[in-house]
Tab-separated table of C-alpha atoms in Angstrom:
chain	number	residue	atom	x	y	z
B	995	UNK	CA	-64.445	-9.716	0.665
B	996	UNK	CA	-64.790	-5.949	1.518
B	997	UNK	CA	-61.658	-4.300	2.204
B	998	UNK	CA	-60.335	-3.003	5.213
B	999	UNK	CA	-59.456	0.995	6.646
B	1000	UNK	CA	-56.292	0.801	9.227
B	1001	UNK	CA	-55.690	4.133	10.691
B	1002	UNK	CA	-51.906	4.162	11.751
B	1003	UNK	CA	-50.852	5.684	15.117
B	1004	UNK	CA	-48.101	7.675	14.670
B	1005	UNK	CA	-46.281	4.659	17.225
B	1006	UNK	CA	-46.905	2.323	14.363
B	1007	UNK	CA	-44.769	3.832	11.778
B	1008	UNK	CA	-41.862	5.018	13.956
B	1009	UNK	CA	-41.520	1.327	14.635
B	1010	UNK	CA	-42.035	0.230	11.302
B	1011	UNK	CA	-41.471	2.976	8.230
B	1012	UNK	CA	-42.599	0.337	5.540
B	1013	UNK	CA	-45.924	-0.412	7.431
B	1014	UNK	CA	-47.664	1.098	5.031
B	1015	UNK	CA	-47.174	-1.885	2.528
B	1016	UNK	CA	-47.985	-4.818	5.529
B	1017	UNK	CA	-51.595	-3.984	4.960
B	1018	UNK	CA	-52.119	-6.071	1.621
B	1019	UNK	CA	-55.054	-4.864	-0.559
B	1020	UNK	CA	-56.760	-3.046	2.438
B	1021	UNK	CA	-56.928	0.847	2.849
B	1022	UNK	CA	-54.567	2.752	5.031
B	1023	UNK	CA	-54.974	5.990	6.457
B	1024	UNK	CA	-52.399	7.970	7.679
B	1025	UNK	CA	-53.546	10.879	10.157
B	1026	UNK	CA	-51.697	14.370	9.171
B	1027	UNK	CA	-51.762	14.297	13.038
B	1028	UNK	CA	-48.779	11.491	13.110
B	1029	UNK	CA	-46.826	12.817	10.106
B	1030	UNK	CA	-46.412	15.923	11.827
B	1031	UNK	CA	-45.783	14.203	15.155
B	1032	UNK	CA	-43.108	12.524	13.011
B	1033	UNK	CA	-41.496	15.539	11.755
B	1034	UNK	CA	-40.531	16.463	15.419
B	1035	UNK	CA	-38.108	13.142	15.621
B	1036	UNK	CA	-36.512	13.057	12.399
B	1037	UNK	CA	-33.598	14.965	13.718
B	1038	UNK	CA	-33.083	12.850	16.256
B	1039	UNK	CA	-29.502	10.895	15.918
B	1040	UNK	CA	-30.940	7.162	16.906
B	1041	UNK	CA	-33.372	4.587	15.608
B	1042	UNK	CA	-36.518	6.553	16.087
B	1043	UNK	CA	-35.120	9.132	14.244
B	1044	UNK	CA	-34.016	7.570	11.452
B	1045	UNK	CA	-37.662	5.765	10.881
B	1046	UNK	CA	-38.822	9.074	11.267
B	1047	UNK	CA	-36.976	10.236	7.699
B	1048	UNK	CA	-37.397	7.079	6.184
B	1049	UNK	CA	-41.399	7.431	6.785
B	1050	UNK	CA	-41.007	11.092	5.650
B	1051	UNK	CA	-39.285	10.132	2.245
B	1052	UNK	CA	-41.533	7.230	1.571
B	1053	UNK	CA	-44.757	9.462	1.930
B	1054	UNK	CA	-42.879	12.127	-0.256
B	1055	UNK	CA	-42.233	9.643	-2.950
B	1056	UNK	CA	-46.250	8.345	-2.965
B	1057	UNK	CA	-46.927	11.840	-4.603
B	1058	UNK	CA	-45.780	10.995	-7.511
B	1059	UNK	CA	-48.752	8.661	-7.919
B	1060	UNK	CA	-51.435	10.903	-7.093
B	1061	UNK	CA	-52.873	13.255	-4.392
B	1062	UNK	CA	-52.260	11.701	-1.322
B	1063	UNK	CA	-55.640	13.130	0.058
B	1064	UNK	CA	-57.816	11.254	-2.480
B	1065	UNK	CA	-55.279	8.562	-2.070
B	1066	UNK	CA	-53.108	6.201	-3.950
B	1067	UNK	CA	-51.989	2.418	-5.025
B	1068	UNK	CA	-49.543	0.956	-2.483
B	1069	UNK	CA	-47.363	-1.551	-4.271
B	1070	UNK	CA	-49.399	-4.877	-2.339
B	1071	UNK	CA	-52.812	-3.472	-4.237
B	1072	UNK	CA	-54.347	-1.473	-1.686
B	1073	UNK	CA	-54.350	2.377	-1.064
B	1074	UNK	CA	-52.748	5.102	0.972
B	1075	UNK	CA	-54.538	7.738	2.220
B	1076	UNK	CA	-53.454	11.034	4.433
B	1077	UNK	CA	-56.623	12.600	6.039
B	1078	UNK	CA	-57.465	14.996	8.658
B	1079	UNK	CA	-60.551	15.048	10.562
B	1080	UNK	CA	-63.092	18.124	10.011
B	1081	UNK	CA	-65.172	17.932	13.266
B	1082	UNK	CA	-63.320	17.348	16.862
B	1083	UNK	CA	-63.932	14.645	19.094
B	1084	UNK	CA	-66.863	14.659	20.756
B	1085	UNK	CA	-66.724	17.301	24.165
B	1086	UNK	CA	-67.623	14.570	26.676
B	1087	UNK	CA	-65.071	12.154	25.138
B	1088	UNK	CA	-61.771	14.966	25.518
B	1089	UNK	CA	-59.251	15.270	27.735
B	1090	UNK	CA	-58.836	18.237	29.386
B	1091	UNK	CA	-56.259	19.891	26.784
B	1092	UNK	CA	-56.453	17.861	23.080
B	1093	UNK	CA	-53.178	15.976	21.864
B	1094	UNK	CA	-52.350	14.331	18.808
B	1095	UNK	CA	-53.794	11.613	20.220
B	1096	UNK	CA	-57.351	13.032	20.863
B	1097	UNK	CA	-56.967	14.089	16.681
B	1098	UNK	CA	-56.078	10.912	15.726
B	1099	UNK	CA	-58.882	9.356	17.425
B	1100	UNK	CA	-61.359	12.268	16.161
B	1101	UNK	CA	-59.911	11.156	12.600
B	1102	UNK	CA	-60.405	7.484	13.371
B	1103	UNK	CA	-64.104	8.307	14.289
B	1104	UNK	CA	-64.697	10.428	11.542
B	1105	UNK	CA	-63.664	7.684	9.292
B	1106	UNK	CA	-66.350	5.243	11.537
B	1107	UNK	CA	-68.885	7.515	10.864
B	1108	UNK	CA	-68.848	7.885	7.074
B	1109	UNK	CA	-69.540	4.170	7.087
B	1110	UNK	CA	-68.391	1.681	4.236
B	1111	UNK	CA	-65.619	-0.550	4.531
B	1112	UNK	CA	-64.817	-1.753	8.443
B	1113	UNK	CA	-62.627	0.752	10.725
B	1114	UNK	CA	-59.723	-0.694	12.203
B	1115	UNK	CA	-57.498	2.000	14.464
B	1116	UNK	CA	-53.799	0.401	14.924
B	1117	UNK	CA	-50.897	1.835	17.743
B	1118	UNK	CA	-48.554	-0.051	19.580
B	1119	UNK	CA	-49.948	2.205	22.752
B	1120	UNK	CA	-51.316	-0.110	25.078
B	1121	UNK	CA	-53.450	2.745	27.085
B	1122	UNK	CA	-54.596	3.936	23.772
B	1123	UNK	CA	-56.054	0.670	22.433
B	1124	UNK	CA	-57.561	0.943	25.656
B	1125	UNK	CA	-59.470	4.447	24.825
B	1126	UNK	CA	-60.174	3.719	21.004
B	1127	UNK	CA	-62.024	0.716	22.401
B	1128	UNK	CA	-64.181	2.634	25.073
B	1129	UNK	CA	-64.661	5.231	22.386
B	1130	UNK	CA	-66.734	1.858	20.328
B	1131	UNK	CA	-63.505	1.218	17.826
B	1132	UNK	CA	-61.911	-1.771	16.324
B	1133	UNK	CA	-58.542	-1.784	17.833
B	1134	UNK	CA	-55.495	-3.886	16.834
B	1135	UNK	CA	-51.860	-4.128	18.253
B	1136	UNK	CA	-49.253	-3.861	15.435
B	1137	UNK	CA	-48.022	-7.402	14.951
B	1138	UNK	CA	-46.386	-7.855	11.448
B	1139	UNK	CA	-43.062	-9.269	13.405
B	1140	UNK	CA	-44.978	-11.167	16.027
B	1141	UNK	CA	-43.313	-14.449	17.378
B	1142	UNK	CA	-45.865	-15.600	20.329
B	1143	UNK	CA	-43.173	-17.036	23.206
B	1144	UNK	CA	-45.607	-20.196	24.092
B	1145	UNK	CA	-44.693	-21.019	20.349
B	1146	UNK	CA	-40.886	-20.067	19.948
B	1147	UNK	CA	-38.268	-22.926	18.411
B	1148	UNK	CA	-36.458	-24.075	21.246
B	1149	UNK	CA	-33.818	-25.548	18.891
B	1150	UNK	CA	-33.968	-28.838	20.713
B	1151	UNK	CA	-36.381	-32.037	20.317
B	1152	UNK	CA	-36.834	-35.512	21.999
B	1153	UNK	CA	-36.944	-38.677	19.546
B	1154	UNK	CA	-37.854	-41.857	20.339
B	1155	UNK	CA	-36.017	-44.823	18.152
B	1156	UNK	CA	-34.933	-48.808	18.774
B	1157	UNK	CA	-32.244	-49.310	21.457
B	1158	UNK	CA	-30.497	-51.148	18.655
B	1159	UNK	CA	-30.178	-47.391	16.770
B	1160	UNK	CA	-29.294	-46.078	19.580
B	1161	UNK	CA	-26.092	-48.655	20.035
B	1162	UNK	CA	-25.138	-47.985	16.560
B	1163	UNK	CA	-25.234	-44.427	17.237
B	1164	UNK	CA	-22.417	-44.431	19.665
B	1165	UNK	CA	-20.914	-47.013	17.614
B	1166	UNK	CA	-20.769	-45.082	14.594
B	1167	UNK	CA	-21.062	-41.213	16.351
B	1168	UNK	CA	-23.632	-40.625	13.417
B	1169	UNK	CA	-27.463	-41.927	12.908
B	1170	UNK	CA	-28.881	-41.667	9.380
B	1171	UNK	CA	-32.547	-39.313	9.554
B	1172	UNK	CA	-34.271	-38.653	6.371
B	1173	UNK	CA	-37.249	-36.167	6.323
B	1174	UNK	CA	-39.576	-38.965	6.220
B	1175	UNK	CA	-38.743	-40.337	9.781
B	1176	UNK	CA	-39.447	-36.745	10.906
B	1177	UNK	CA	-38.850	-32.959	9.687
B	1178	UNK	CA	-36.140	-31.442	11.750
B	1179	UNK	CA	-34.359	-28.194	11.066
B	1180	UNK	CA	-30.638	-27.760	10.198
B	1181	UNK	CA	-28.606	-27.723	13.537
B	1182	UNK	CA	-31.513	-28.964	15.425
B	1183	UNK	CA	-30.534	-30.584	18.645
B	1184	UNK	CA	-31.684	-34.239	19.308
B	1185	UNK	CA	-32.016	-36.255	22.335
B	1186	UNK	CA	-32.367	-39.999	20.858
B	1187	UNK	CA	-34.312	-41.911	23.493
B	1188	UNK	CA	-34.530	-45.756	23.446
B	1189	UNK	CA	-38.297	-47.012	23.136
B	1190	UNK	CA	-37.661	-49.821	25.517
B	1191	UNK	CA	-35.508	-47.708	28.423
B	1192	UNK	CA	-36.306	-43.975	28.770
B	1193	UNK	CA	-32.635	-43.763	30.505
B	1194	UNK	CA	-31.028	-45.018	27.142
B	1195	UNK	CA	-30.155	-41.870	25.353
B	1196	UNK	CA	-28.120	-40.116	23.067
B	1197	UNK	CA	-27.396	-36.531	22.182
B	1198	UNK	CA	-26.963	-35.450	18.692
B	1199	UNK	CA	-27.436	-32.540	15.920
B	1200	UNK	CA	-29.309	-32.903	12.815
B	1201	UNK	CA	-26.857	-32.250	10.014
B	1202	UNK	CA	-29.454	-30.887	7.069
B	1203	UNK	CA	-26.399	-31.202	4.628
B	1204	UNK	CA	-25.757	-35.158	5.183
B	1205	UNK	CA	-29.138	-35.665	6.670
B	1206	UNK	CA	-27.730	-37.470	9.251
B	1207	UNK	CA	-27.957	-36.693	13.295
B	1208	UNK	CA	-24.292	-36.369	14.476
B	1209	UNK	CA	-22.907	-36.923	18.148
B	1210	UNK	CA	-22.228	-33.748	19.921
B	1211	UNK	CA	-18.995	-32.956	20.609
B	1212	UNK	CA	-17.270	-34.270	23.753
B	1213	UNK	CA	-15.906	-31.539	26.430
B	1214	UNK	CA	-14.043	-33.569	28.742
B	1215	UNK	CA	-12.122	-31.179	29.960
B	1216	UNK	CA	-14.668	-28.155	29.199
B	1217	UNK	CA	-13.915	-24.801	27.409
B	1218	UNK	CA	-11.810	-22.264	28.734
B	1219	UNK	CA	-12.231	-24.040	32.032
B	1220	UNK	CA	-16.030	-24.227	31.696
B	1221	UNK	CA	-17.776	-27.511	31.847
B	1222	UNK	CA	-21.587	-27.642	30.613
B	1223	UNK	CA	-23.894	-29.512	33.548
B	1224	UNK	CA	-27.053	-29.933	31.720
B	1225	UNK	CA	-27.742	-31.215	28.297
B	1226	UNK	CA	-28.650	-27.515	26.715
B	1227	UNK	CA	-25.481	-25.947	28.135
B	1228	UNK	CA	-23.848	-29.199	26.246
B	1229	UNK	CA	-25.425	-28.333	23.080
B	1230	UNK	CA	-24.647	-24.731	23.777
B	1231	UNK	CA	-21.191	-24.865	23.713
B	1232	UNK	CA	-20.992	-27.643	20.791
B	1233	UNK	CA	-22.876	-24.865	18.431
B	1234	UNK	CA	-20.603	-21.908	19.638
B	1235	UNK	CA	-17.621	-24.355	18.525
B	1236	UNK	CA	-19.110	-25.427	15.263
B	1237	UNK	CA	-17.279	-23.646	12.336
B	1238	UNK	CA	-20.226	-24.278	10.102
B	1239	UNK	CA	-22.750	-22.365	11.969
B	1240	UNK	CA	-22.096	-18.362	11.501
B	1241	UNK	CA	-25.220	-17.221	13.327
B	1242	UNK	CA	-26.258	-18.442	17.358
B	1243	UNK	CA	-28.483	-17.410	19.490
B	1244	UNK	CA	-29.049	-18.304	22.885
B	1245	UNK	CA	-32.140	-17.823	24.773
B	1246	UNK	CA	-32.683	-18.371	28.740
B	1247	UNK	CA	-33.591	-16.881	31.782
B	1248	UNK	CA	-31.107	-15.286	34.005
B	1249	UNK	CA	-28.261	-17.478	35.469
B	1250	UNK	CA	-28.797	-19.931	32.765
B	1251	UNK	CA	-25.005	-19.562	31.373
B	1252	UNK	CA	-25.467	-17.790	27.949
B	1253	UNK	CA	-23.464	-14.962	27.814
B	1254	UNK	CA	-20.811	-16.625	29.933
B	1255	UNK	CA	-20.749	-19.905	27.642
B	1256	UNK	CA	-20.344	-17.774	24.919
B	1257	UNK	CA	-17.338	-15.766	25.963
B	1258	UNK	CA	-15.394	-19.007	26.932
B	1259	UNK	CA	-16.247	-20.316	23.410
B	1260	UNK	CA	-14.868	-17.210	22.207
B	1261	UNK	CA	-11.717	-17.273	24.435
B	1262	UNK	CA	-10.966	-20.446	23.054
B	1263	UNK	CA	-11.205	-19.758	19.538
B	1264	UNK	CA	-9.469	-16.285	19.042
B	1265	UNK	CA	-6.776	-17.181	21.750
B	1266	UNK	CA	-5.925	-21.486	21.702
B	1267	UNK	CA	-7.259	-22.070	18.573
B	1268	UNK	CA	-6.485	-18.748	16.350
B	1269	UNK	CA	-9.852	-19.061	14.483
B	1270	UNK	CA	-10.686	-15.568	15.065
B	1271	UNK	CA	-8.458	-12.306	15.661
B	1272	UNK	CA	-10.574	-10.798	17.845
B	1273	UNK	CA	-13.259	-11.422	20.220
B	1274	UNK	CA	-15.803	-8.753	20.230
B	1275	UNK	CA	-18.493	-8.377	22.925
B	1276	UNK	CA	-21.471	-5.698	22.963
B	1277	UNK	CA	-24.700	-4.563	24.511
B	1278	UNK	CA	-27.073	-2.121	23.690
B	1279	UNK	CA	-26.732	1.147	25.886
B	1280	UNK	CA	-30.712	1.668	25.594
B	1281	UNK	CA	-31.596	2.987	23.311
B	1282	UNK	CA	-29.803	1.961	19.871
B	1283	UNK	CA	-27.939	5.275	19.175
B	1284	UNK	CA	-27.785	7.247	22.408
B	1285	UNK	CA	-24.769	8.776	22.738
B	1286	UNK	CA	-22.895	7.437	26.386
B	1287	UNK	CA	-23.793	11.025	27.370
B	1288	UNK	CA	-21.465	13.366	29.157
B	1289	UNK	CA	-20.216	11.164	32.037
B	1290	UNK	CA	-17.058	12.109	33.210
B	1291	UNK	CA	-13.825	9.762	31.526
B	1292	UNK	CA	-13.282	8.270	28.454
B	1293	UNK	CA	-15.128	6.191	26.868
B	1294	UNK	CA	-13.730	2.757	29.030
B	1295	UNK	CA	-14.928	5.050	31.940
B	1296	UNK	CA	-17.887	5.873	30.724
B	1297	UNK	CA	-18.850	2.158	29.339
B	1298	UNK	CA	-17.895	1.109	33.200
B	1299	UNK	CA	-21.592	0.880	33.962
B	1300	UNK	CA	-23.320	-0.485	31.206
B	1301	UNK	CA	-20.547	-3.237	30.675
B	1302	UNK	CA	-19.827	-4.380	33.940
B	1303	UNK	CA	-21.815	-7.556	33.678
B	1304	UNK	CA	-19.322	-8.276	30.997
B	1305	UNK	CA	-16.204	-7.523	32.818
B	1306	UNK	CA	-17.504	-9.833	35.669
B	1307	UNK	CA	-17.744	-12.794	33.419
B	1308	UNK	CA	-14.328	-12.104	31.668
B	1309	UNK	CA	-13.064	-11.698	35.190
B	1310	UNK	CA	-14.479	-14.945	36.001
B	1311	UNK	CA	-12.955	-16.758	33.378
B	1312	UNK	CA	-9.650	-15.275	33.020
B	1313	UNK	CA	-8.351	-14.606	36.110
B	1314	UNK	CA	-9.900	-17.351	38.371
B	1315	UNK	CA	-7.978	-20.162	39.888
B	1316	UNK	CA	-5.269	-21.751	37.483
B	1317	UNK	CA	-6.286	-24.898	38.624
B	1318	UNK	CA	-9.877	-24.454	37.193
B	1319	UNK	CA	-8.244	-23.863	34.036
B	1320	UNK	CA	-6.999	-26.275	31.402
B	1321	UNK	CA	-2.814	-25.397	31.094
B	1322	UNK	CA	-1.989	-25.515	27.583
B	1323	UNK	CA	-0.726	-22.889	25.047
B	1324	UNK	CA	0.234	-19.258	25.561
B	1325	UNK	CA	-2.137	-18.618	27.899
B	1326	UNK	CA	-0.939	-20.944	31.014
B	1327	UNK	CA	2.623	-19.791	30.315
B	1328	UNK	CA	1.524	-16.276	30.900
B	1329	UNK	CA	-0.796	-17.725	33.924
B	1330	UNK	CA	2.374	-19.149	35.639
B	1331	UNK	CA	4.260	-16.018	34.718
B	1332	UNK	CA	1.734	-14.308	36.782
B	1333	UNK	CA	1.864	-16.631	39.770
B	1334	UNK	CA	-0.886	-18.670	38.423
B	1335	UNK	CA	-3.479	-16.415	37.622
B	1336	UNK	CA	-4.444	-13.912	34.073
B	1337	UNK	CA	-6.143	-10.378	33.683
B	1338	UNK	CA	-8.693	-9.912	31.175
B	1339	UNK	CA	-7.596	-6.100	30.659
B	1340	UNK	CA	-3.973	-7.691	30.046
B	1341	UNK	CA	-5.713	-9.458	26.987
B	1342	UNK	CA	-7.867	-6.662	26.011
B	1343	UNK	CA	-4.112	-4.345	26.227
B	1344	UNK	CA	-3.304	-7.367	23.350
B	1345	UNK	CA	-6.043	-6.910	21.120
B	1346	UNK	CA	-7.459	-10.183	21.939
B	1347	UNK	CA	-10.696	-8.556	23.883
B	1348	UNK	CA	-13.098	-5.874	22.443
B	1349	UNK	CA	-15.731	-4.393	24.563
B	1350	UNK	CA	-17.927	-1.718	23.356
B	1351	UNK	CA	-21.474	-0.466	23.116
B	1352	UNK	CA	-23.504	-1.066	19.574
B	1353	UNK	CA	-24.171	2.583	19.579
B	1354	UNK	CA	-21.518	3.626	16.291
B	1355	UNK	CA	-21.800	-0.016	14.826
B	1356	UNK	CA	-24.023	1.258	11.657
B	1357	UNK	CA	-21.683	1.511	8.710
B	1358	UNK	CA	-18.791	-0.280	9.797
B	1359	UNK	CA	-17.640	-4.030	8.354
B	1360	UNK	CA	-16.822	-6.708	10.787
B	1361	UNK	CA	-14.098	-9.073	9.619
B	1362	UNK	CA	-12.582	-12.587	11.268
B	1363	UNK	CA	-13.943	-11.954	14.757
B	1364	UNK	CA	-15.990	-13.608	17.399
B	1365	UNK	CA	-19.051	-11.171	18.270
B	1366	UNK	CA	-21.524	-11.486	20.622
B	1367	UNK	CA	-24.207	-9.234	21.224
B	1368	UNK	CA	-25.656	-9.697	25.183
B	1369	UNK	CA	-28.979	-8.602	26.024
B	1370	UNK	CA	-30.085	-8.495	22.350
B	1371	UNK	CA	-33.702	-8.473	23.467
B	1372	UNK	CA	-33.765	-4.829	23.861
B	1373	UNK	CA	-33.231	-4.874	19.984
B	1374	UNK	CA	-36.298	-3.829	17.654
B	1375	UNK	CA	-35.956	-6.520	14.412
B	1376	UNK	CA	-34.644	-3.591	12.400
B	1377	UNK	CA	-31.602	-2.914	14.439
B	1378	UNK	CA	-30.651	-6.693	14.425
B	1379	UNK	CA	-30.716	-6.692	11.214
B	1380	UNK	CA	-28.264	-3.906	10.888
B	1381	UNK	CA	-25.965	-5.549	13.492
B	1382	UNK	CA	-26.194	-8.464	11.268
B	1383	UNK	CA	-25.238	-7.122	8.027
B	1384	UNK	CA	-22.127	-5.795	9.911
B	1385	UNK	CA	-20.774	-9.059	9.395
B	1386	UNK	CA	-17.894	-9.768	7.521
B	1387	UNK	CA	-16.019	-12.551	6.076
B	1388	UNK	CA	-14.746	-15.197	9.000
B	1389	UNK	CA	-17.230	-13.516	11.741
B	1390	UNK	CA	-19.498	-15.305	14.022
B	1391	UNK	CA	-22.014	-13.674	15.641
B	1392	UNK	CA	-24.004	-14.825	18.895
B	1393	UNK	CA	-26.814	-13.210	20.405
B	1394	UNK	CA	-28.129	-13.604	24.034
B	1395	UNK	CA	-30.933	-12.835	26.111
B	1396	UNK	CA	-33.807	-13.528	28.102
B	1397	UNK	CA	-37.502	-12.237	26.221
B	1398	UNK	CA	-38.882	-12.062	29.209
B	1399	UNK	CA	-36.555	-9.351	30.947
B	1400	UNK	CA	-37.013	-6.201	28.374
B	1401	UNK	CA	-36.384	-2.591	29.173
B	1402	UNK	CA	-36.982	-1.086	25.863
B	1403	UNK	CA	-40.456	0.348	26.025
B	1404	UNK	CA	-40.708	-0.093	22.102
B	1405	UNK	CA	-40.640	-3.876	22.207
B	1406	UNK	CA	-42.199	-6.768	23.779
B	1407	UNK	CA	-41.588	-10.217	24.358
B	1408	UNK	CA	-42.938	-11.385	21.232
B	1409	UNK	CA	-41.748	-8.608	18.703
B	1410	UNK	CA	-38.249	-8.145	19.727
B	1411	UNK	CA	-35.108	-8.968	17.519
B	1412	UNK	CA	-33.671	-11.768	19.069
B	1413	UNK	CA	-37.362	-13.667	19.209
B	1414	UNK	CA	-37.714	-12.472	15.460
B	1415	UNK	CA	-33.962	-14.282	14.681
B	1416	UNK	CA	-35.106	-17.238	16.175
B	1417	UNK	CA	-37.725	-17.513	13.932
B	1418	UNK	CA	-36.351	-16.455	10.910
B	1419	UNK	CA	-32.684	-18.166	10.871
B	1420	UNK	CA	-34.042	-21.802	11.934
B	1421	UNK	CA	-34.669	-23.080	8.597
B	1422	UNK	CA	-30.833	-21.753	7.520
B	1423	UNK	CA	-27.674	-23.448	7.683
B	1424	UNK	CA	-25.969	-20.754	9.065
B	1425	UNK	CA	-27.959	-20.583	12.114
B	1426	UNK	CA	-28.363	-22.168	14.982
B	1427	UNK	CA	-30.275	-21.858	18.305
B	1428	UNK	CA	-30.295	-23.315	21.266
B	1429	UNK	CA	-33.024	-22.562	24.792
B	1430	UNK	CA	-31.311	-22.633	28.180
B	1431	UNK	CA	-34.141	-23.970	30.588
B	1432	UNK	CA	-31.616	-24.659	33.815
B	1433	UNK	CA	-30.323	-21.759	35.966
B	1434	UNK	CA	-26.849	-22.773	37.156
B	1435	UNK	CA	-25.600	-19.461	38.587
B	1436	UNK	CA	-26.845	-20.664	42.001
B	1437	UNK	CA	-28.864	-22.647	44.178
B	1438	UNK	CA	-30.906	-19.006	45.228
B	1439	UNK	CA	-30.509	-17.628	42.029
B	1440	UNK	CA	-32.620	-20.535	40.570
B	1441	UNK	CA	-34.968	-20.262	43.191
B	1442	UNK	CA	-35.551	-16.690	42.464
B	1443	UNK	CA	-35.865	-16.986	38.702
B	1444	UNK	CA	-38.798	-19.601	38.924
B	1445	UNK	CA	-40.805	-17.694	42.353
B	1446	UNK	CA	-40.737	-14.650	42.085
């Protein structure tokens, strides 16, 4: 099989520094074009900018194999290669004023030219894939992390069984499942239907451990005064309770109850039950790193914006009617105290509630909390990941969000961090997942998320 040239964009590696080596035994070239774009970002104090030294230091340590003009062995087999094209692009194909761009498509052309091997041009730039193709190139999206949405693990599955296991099931609050009834993934949610009657169900989770499917928890009297009304907000909240699982993520559309199911899991755990000593709740300010800027305040003042979302849910939870609420513990003495109702800033004034932005999170350690990142589809992979390895000993982590509502330009649906999580985490014990299909904010709400 002949091998392959990839040109790079310079889009490609400020997303992804190792790219190079995601190329296997193919060539790639590296336009001097996009390592000098790079060196314009490397002093930048966010994620761009630190891709943009790590790309700089890899490149600097290829030398030592060889001139990187004539090119050199890439640890996968292939070869890396930093050119520069010796003609310009073609006078009828240029813009007005030539960019970096226009260079690293005269390069790409060049290389098209000299024949051999096929010429594939890579960038994450949708208008540019769009010109490389008119100008008669191979064009390809950068997709090493790609998790197509159509084919994302819900976390959930339907299985049909005899009524007679389904009896013993809520006999026994357990059903034995070995792998060859079925492969199911650890903490995979189970709705056990009845062959004979559809309506004859059960709900369960696959326990990978025992390989049995255990009942779901029972919420009577809901959490923190929260009550789930479909079957994924009840598998929601029995995850978030789990002790077992240290990694969650929920994914739904907007009004489906994720970030609010997870904050009254978390109330009930750091303040009834003790498990944790803090709850910790976070959202990226976009992007990863920005500073909060020079908004008048301090930083509460300045978070105000970005966090409000947040402070509406705590609101809702805390200080809504007592009667909502379950009274037990410290917290409906202190209701009553204060004729009936609480203050989420009174618990945050206790230490109970932390809310800040993910922006100074690199570098620090995490210990016996409850932390939940919201809107963790803005996240590129490589900033989960350092979120993740934040964690310390006795700290549970949730992530939330909807794929399909992203505002960071450097991400899609399919590439982001929390899709990539989903992915990666469902064949580990730790983790756990579960899809929110039902809006429950409100009857309009609904309405609005499926029309328009």
């Amino acid at each position: 099989m002949t091998a392959k040239r990839f040109v790079l964009d310079t889009n490609v590696l400020l997303h992804d520094p190792k790219a190079v080596d995601h190329f296997a035994d193919n060539e790639v070239v590296v336009p001097i074009y996009a390592i000098e774009e790079i060196d314009r970002f490397k002093r930048e104090l966010s994620e761009r900018g630190r891709n943009a030294r790590v790309v700089s230091r890899y490149l600097d340590s290829m030398r030592e194999r060889g001139r990187l003009s004539d090119g050199v062995e890439t640890k996968t087999g292939g070869r890396l290669r930093v050119a520069m094209t010796t003609t310009d692009m073609p006078q009828a194909r240029q813009l007005p004023e030539a960019t970096a761009d226009d260079l690293i498509l005269a390069l790409a052309l060049e290389e098209q030219r000299r024949g051999g091997s096929p010429v594939i041009f890579v960038t994450k730039d949708v208008n540019l894939r769009i010109r490389a193709d008119a100008l008669g190139l191979l064009v390809e999206n950068y997709t090493d992390e790609r998790v197509e949405l159509s084919e994302l693990y819900s976390g959930a599955t339907d299985v049909v069984v005899p009524g007679a296991e389904v009896d013993r099931f809520y006999q026994e609050g357990k059903l034995a499942w070995s792998t060859e009834r079925g492969e199911l993934c650890p903490n995979q949610y189970v709705v056990l239907k009845d062959e004979a009657n559809a309506a004859h169900t059960g709900l369960g989770r696959f326990d990978a451990a025992q390989e049995t499917i255990q009942g779901v928890r029972r919420l009577r009297e809901g959490v923190w005064g929260i009550r789930p009304r479909n079957k994924e907000q009840h598998f929601a909240l029995d995850i978030l309770l789990n002790d077992e699982v240290k990694l969650v993520t929920l994914v739904g559309k907007a009004g489906t109850g994720k970030t609010l199911l997870a904050i009254a899991a978390g109330l009930q755990q750091v303040i009834e039950e003790r498990k944790f000593h803090k709850l910790l709740v976070s959202r990226p300010i976009f992007p990863l790193g920005r500073d909060i800027g020079f908004l008048p305040g301090d930083i509460e003042q300045k978070l105000n914006p970005w966090m409000q979302p947040i402070y509406d849910n705590l609101e809702l939870l805390v200080s809504g009617p007592a009667s909502q609420k379950p009274e037990k513990g410290e917290r409906a003495e202190r209701d009553r105290k204060n004729g009936g109702q609480g203050s989420y800033t009174e618990l945050m004034d206790m230490g109970y509630i932390e809310v800040e932005p993910l922006t100074y999170i690199r570098g620090r350690s995490i210990p016996n909390q409850f932390m939940i990142v919201d809107e963790a589809q803005n996240l590129t992979p490589h900033e989960v990941k350092t979120i993740i390895t934040r964690v310390g000993d006795n700290t549970k982590i949730i992530l939330t969000g909807d794929p399909y509502q992203i505002d960071n330009p450097y991400v899609d649906s399919s590439n982001n961090g929390l899709t990539v999580v989903v992915e990666r985490f469902k064949l580990e014990r730790l983790g756990g997942h579960v899809t929110l299909f039902k809006g429950e904010r409100s009857e309009l709400a609904e309405l609005a998320a499926n029309v328009l």
